[in-house]
Tab-separated table of C-alpha atoms in Angstrom:
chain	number	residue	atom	x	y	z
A	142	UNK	CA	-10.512	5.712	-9.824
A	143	UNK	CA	-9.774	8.925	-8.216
A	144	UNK	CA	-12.363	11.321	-7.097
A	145	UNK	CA	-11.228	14.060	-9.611
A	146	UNK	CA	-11.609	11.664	-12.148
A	147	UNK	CA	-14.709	10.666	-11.277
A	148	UNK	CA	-15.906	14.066	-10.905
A	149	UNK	CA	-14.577	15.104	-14.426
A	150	UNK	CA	-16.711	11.809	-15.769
A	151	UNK	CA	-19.649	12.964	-14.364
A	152	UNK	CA	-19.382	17.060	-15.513
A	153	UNK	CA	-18.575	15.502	-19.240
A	154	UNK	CA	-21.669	13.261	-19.330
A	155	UNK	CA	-24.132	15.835	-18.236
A	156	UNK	CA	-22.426	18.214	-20.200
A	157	UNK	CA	-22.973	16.068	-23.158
A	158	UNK	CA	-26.218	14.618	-22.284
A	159	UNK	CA	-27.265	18.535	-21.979
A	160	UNK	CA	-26.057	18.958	-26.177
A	161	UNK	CA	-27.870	16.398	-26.842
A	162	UNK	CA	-31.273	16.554	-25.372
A	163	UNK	CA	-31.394	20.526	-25.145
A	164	UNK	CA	-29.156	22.013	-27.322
A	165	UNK	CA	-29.496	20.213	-30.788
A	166	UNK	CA	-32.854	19.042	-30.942
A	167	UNK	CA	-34.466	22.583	-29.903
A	168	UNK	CA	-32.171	25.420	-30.309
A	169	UNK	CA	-30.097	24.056	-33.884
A	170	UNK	CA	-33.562	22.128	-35.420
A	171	UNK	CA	-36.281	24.375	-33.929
A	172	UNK	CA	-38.085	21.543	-32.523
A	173	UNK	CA	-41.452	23.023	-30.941
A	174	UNK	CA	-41.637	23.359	-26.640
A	175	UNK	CA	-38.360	23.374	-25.422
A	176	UNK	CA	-39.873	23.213	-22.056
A	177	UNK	CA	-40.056	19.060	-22.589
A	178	UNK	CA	-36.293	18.842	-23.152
A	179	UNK	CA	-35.859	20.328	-19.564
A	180	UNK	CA	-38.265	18.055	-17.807
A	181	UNK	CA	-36.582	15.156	-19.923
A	182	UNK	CA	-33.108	16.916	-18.629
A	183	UNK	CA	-34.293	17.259	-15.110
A	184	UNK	CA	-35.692	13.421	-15.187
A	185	UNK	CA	-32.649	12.156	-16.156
A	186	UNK	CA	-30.587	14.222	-13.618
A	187	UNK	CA	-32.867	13.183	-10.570
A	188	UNK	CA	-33.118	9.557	-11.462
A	189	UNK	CA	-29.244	9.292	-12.205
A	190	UNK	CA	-28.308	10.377	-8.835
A	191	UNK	CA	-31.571	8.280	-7.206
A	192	UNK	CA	-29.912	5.199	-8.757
A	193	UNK	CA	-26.208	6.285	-8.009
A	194	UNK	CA	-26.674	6.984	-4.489
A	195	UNK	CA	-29.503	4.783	-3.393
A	196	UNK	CA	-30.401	1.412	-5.928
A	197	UNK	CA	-26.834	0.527	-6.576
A	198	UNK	CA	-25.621	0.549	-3.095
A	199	UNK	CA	-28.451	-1.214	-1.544
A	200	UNK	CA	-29.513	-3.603	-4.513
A	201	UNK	CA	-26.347	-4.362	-6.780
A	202	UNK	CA	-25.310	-7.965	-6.022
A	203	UNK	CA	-23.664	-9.678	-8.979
A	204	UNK	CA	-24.329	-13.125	-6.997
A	205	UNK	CA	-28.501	-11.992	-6.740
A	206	UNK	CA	-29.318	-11.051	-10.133
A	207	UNK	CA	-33.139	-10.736	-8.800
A	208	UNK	CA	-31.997	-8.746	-6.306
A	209	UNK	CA	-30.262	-6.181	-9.079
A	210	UNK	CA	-33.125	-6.624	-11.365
A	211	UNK	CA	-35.524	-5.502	-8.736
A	212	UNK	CA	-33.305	-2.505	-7.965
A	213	UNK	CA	-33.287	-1.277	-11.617
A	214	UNK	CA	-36.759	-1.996	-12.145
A	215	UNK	CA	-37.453	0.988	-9.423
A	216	UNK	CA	-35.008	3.380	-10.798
A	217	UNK	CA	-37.025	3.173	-13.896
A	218	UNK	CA	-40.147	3.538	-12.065
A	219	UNK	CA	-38.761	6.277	-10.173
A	220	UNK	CA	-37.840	7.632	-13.802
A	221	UNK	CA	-41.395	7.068	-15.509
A	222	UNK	CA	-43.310	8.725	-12.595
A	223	UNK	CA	-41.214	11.898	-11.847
A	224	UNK	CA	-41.360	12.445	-16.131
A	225	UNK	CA	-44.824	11.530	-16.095
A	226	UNK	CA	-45.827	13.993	-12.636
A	227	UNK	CA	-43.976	17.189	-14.221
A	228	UNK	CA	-45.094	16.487	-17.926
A	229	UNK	CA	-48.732	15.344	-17.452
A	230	UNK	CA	-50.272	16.826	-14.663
A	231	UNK	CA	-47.935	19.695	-13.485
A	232	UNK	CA	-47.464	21.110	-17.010
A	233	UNK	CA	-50.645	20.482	-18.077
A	234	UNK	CA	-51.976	22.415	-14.762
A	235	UNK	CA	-49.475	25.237	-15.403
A	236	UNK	CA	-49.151	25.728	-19.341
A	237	UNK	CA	-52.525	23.741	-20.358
A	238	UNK	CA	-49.502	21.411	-22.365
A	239	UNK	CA	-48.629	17.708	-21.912
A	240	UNK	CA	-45.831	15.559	-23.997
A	241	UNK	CA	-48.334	13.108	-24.936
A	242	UNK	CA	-51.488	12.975	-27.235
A	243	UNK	CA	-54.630	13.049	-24.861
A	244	UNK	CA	-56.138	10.089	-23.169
A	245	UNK	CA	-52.680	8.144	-23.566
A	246	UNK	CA	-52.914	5.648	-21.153
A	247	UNK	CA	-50.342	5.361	-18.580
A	248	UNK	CA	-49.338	2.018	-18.967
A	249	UNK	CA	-48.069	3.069	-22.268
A	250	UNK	CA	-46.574	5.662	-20.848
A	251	UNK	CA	-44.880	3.218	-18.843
A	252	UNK	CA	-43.417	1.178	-21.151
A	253	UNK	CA	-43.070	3.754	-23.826
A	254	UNK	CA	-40.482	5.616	-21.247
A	255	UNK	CA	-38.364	2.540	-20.175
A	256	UNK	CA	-36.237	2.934	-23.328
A	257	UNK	CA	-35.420	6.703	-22.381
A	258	UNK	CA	-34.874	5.629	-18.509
A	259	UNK	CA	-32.162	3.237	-19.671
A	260	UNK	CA	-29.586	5.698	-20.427
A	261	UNK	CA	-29.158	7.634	-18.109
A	262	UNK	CA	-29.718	4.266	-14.827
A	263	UNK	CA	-27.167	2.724	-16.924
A	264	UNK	CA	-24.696	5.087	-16.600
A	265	UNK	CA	-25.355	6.291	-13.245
A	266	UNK	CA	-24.588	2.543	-12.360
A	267	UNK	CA	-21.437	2.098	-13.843
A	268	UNK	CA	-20.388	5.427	-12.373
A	269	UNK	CA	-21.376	4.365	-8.990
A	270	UNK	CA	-19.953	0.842	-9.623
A	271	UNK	CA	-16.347	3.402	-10.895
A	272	UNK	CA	-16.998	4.805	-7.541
A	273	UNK	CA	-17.787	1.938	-4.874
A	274	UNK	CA	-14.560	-0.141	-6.457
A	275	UNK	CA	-12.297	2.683	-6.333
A	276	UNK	CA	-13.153	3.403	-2.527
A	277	UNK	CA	-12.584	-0.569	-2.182
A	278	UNK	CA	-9.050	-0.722	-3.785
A	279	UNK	CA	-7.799	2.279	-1.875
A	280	UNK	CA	-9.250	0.664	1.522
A	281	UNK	CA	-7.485	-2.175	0.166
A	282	UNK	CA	-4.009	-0.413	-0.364
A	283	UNK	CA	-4.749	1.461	2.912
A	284	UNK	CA	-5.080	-2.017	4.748
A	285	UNK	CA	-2.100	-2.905	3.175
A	286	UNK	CA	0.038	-0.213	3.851
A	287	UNK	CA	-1.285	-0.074	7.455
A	288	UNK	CA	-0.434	-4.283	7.262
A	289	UNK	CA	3.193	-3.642	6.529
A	290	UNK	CA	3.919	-0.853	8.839
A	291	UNK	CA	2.703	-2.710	12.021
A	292	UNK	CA	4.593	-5.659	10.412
A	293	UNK	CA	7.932	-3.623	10.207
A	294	UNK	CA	7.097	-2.490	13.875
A	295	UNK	CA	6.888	-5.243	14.771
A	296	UNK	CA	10.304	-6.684	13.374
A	297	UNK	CA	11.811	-3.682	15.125
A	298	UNK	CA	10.684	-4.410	18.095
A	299	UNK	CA	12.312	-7.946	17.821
A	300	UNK	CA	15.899	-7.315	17.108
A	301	UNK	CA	16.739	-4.460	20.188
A	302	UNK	CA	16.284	-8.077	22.527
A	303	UNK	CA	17.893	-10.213	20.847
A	304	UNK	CA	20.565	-7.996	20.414
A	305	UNK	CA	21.259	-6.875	24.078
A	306	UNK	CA	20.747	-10.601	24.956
A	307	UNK	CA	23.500	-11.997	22.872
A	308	UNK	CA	25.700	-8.459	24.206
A	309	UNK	CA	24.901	-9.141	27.571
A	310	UNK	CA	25.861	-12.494	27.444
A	311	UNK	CA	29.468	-11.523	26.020
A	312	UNK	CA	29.616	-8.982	28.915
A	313	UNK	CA	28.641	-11.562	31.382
A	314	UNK	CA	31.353	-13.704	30.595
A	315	UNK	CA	34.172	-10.892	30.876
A	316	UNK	CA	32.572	-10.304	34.256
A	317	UNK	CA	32.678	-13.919	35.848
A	318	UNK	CA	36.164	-13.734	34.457
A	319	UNK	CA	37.040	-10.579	35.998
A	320	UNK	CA	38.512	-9.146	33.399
A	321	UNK	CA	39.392	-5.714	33.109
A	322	UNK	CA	38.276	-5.939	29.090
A	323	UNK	CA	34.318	-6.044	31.347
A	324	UNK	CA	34.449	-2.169	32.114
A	325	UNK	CA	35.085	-1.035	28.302
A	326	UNK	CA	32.681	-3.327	27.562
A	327	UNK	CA	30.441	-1.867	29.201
A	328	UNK	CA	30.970	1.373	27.928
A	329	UNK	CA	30.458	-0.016	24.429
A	330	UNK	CA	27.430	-1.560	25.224
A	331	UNK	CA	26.343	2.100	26.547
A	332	UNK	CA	26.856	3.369	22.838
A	333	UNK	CA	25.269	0.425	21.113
A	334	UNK	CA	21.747	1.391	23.424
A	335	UNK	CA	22.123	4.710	22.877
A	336	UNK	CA	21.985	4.285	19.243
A	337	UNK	CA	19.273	1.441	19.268
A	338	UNK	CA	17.173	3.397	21.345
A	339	UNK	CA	16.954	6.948	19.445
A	340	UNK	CA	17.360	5.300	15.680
A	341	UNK	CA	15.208	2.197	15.851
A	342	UNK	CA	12.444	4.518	16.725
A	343	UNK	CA	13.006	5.990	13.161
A	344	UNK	CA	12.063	4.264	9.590
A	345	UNK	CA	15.385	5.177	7.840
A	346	UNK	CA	18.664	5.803	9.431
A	347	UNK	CA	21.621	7.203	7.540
A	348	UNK	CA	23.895	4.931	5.861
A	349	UNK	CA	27.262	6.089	8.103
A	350	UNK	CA	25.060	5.475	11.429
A	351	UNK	CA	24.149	2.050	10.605
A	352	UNK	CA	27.866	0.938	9.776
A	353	UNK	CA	28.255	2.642	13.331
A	354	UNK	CA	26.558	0.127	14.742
A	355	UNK	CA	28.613	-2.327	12.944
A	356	UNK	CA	31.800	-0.359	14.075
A	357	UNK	CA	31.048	-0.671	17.846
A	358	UNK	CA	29.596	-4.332	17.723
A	359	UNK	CA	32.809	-5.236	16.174
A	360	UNK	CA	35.073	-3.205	18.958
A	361	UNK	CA	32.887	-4.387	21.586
A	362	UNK	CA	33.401	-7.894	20.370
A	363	UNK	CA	36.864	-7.672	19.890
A	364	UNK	CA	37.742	-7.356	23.233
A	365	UNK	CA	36.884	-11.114	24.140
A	366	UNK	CA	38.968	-12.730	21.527
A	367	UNK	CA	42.731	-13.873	21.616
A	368	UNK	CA	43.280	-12.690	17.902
A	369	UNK	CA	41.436	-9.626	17.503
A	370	UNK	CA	43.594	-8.691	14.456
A	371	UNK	CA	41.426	-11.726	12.629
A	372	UNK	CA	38.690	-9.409	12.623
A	373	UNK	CA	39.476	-8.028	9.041
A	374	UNK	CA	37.193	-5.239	8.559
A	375	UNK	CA	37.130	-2.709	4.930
A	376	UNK	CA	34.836	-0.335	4.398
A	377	UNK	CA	34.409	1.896	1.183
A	378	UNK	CA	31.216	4.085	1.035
A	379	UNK	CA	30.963	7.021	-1.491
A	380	UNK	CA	27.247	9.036	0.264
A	381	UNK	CA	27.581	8.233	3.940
A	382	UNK	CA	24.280	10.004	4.122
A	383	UNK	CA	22.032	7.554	2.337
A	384	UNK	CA	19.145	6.655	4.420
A	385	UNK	CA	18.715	2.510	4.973
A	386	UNK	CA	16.420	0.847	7.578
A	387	UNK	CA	18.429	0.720	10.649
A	388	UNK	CA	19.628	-2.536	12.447
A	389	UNK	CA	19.188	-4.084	8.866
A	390	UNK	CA	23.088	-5.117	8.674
A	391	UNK	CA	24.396	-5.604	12.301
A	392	UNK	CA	22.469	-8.867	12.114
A	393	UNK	CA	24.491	-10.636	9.806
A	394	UNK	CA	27.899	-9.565	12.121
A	395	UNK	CA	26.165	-10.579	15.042
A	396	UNK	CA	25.627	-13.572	14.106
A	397	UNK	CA	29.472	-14.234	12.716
A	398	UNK	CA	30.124	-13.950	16.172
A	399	UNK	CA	28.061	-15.985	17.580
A	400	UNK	CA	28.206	-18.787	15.456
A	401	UNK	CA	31.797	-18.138	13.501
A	402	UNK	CA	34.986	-19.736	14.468
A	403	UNK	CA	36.974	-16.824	15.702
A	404	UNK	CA	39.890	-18.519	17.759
A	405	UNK	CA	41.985	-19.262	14.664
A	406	UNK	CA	40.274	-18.071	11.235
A	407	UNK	CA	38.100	-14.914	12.168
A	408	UNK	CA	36.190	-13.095	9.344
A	409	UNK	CA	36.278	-11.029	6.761
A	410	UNK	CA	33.483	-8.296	6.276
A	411	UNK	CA	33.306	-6.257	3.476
A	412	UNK	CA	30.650	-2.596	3.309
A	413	UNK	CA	31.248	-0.660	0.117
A	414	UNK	CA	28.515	1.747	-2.208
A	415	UNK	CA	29.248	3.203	-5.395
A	416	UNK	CA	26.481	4.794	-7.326
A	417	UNK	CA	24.225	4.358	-4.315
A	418	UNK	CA	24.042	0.850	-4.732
A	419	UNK	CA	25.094	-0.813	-1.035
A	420	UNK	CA	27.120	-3.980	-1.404
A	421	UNK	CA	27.698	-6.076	1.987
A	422	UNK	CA	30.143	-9.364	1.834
A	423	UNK	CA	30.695	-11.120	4.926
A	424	UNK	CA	32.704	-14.445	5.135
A	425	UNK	CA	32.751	-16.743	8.540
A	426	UNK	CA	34.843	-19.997	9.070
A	427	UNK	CA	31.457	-22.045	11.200
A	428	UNK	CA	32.450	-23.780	14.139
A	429	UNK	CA	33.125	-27.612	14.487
A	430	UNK	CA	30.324	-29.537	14.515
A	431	UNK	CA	28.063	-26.673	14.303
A	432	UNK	CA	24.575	-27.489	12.547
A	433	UNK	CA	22.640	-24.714	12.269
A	434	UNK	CA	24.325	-20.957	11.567
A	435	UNK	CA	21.267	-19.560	10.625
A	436	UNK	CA	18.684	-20.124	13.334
A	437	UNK	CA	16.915	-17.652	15.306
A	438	UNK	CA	15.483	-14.331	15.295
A	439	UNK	CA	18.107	-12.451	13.857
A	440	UNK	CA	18.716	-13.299	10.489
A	441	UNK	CA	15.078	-14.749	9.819
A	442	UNK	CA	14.097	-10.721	10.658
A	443	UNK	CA	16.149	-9.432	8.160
A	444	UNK	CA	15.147	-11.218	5.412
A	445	UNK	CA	11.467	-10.407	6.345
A	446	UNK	CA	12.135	-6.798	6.324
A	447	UNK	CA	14.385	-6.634	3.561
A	448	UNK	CA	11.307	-8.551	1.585
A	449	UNK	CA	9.075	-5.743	2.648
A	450	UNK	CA	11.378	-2.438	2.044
A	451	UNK	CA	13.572	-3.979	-0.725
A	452	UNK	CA	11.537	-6.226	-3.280
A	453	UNK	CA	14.111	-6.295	-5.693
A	454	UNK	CA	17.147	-6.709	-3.180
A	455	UNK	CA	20.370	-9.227	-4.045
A	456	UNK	CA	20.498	-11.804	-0.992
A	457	UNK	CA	22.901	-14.649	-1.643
A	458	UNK	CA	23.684	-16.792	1.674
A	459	UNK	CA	25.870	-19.880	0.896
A	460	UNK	CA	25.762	-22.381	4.098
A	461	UNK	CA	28.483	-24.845	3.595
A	462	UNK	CA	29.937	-27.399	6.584
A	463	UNK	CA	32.597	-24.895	7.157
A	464	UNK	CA	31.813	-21.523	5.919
A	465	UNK	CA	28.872	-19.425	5.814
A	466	UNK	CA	28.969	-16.446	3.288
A	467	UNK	CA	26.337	-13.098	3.125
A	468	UNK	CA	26.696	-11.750	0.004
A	469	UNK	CA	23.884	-8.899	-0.596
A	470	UNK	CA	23.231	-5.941	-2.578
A	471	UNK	CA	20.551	-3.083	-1.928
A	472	UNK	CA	20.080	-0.384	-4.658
A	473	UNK	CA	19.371	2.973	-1.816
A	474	UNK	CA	18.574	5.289	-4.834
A	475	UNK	CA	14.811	5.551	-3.678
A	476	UNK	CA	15.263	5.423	-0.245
């Protein structure tokens, strides 16, 4: 429950409480010595807040019901003797008045006054139950929120590793083979970091910067193969500039890379968004003999993230002996 609402509980009960122990019975039905209906008032008020701040935090314990029993039993002490202090001996001092025929006894006074003390402790400790749940469920979404965020950190932090390994390795190969495809590789490799290193410090990335990615993976990759023209690439995107976690896609083409059969069947990778909705297709012949497409960080990390940011995402991966297919749809209206 939020603390407005709360607060707005609290105004209306007194507010009410005030018609009916003040208003009514003295100023609408004439009842005689008003001045009781403001000690009553003033009882009520000190006990409530006695009991809201004080018993119910340190005695309510649903699994100890002697241990809340004995916490309400001194709110309505505390009730009896702060009625019984202002109308028996500090009226009676004052105005020569008291509430209750003489020579009452105050045991009857005790028990007399429990009925009137329930009121008033019993709402006081729902309020301050209202209260101490509320403050628990929003620690509770706080946690959770704080959870997720040091969990999506900590995804991020994965792929920028994994990625410049599996880059580096391409690179490496280009250079033991001297080839002069090594230099512009290079030079790609420079873009790639320079966009991993600004953007992945950011939560969302616009959606044209994230194909970028794709864009210079796929250039950067085409200069080690025979048959780069296998590499069949379309792209169809209506608002460039929607925002989508970045390094969420360039998974699933690095991995068609690494794992696809790109000597004699390539890929085919398709990015389109109509209506904000992103749709990503990507079809790779697998390699002979080749077990697992799947494994590792990389597409493991998406998933998890795409679980976190987009509950009600569209991830279809088909895993066949020859072919492994991405077919996924994110709705970015929200994002």
């Amino acid at each position: 429950m939020k603390q407005k609402q709360l607060l707005f509980l609290h105004v209306f009960y007194w507010a009410m409480y005030l018609v009916g122990t003040i208003v009514v019975p003295y100023l609408i039905f004439n009842r005689e010595h008003i001045i009781f209906g403001l000690t009553y008032f003033m009882t009520s008020f000190i006990c409530f807040y006695f009991n809201y701040f004080f018993i119910v935090h340190r005695f309510f314990d649903i699994k100890k019901l002697y241990k809340t029993i004995f916490g309400f039993s001194i709110s309505v002490t505390c009730f009896v003797l702060v009625r019984y202090c202002t109308e028996e001996i500090v009226l009676k001092h004052f105005f020569g008045i008291i509430n209750y025929p003489e020579g009452t006894e105050f045991w009857y006074y005790f028990f007399d006054n429990i009925y009137n003390s329930v009121t008033p402790i019993f709402i006081s400790t729902v309020f301050s139950l209202f209260k101490i749940y509320s403050s628990l469920d929003q620690e509770r979404i706080q946690l959770a929120e704080e959870k997720k965020n040091a969990e999506l950190k900590a995804l991020k932090t994965q792929i920028n590793p994994h990625f410049i390994f599996n880059t580096l390795n391409n690179i490496y190969s280009l250079v033991y083979q001297k080839s002069e495809k090594a230099l512009p590789a290079i030079e790609e490799l420079g873009q790639l970091l320079r966009y991993s290193t600004k953007d992945l410090e950011e939560d969302f990335i616009s959606l044209d910067k994230e194909i970028g990615y794709i864009d210079s993976l796929t250039e950067l990759e085409k200069l080690r193969l025979r048959n780069p023209e296998l590499i069949h690439v379309e792209k169809n995107i209506q608002h460039p500039h929607l925002n989508i976690s970045p390094m969420l896609l360039v998974p699933f083409v690095e991995n068609a890379f690494k794992h696809g059969d790109l000597r004699g069947k390539g890929f085919e990778l398709k990015i389109s968004e109509q209506n904000k909705v992103l749709h990503f297709y990507l079809l790779n012949f697998k390699k002979d003999k080749m077990k697992d497409s799947v494994s590792g960080i990389g597409i493991q990390n998406v998933k998890k993230r795409l679980e976190i940011l987009y509950p009600k995402h569209q991830l279809n991966i088909k895993d066949s002996e020859t072919e492994f297919i991405v077919d996924l749809k994110i709705d970015l209206k929200d994002e």
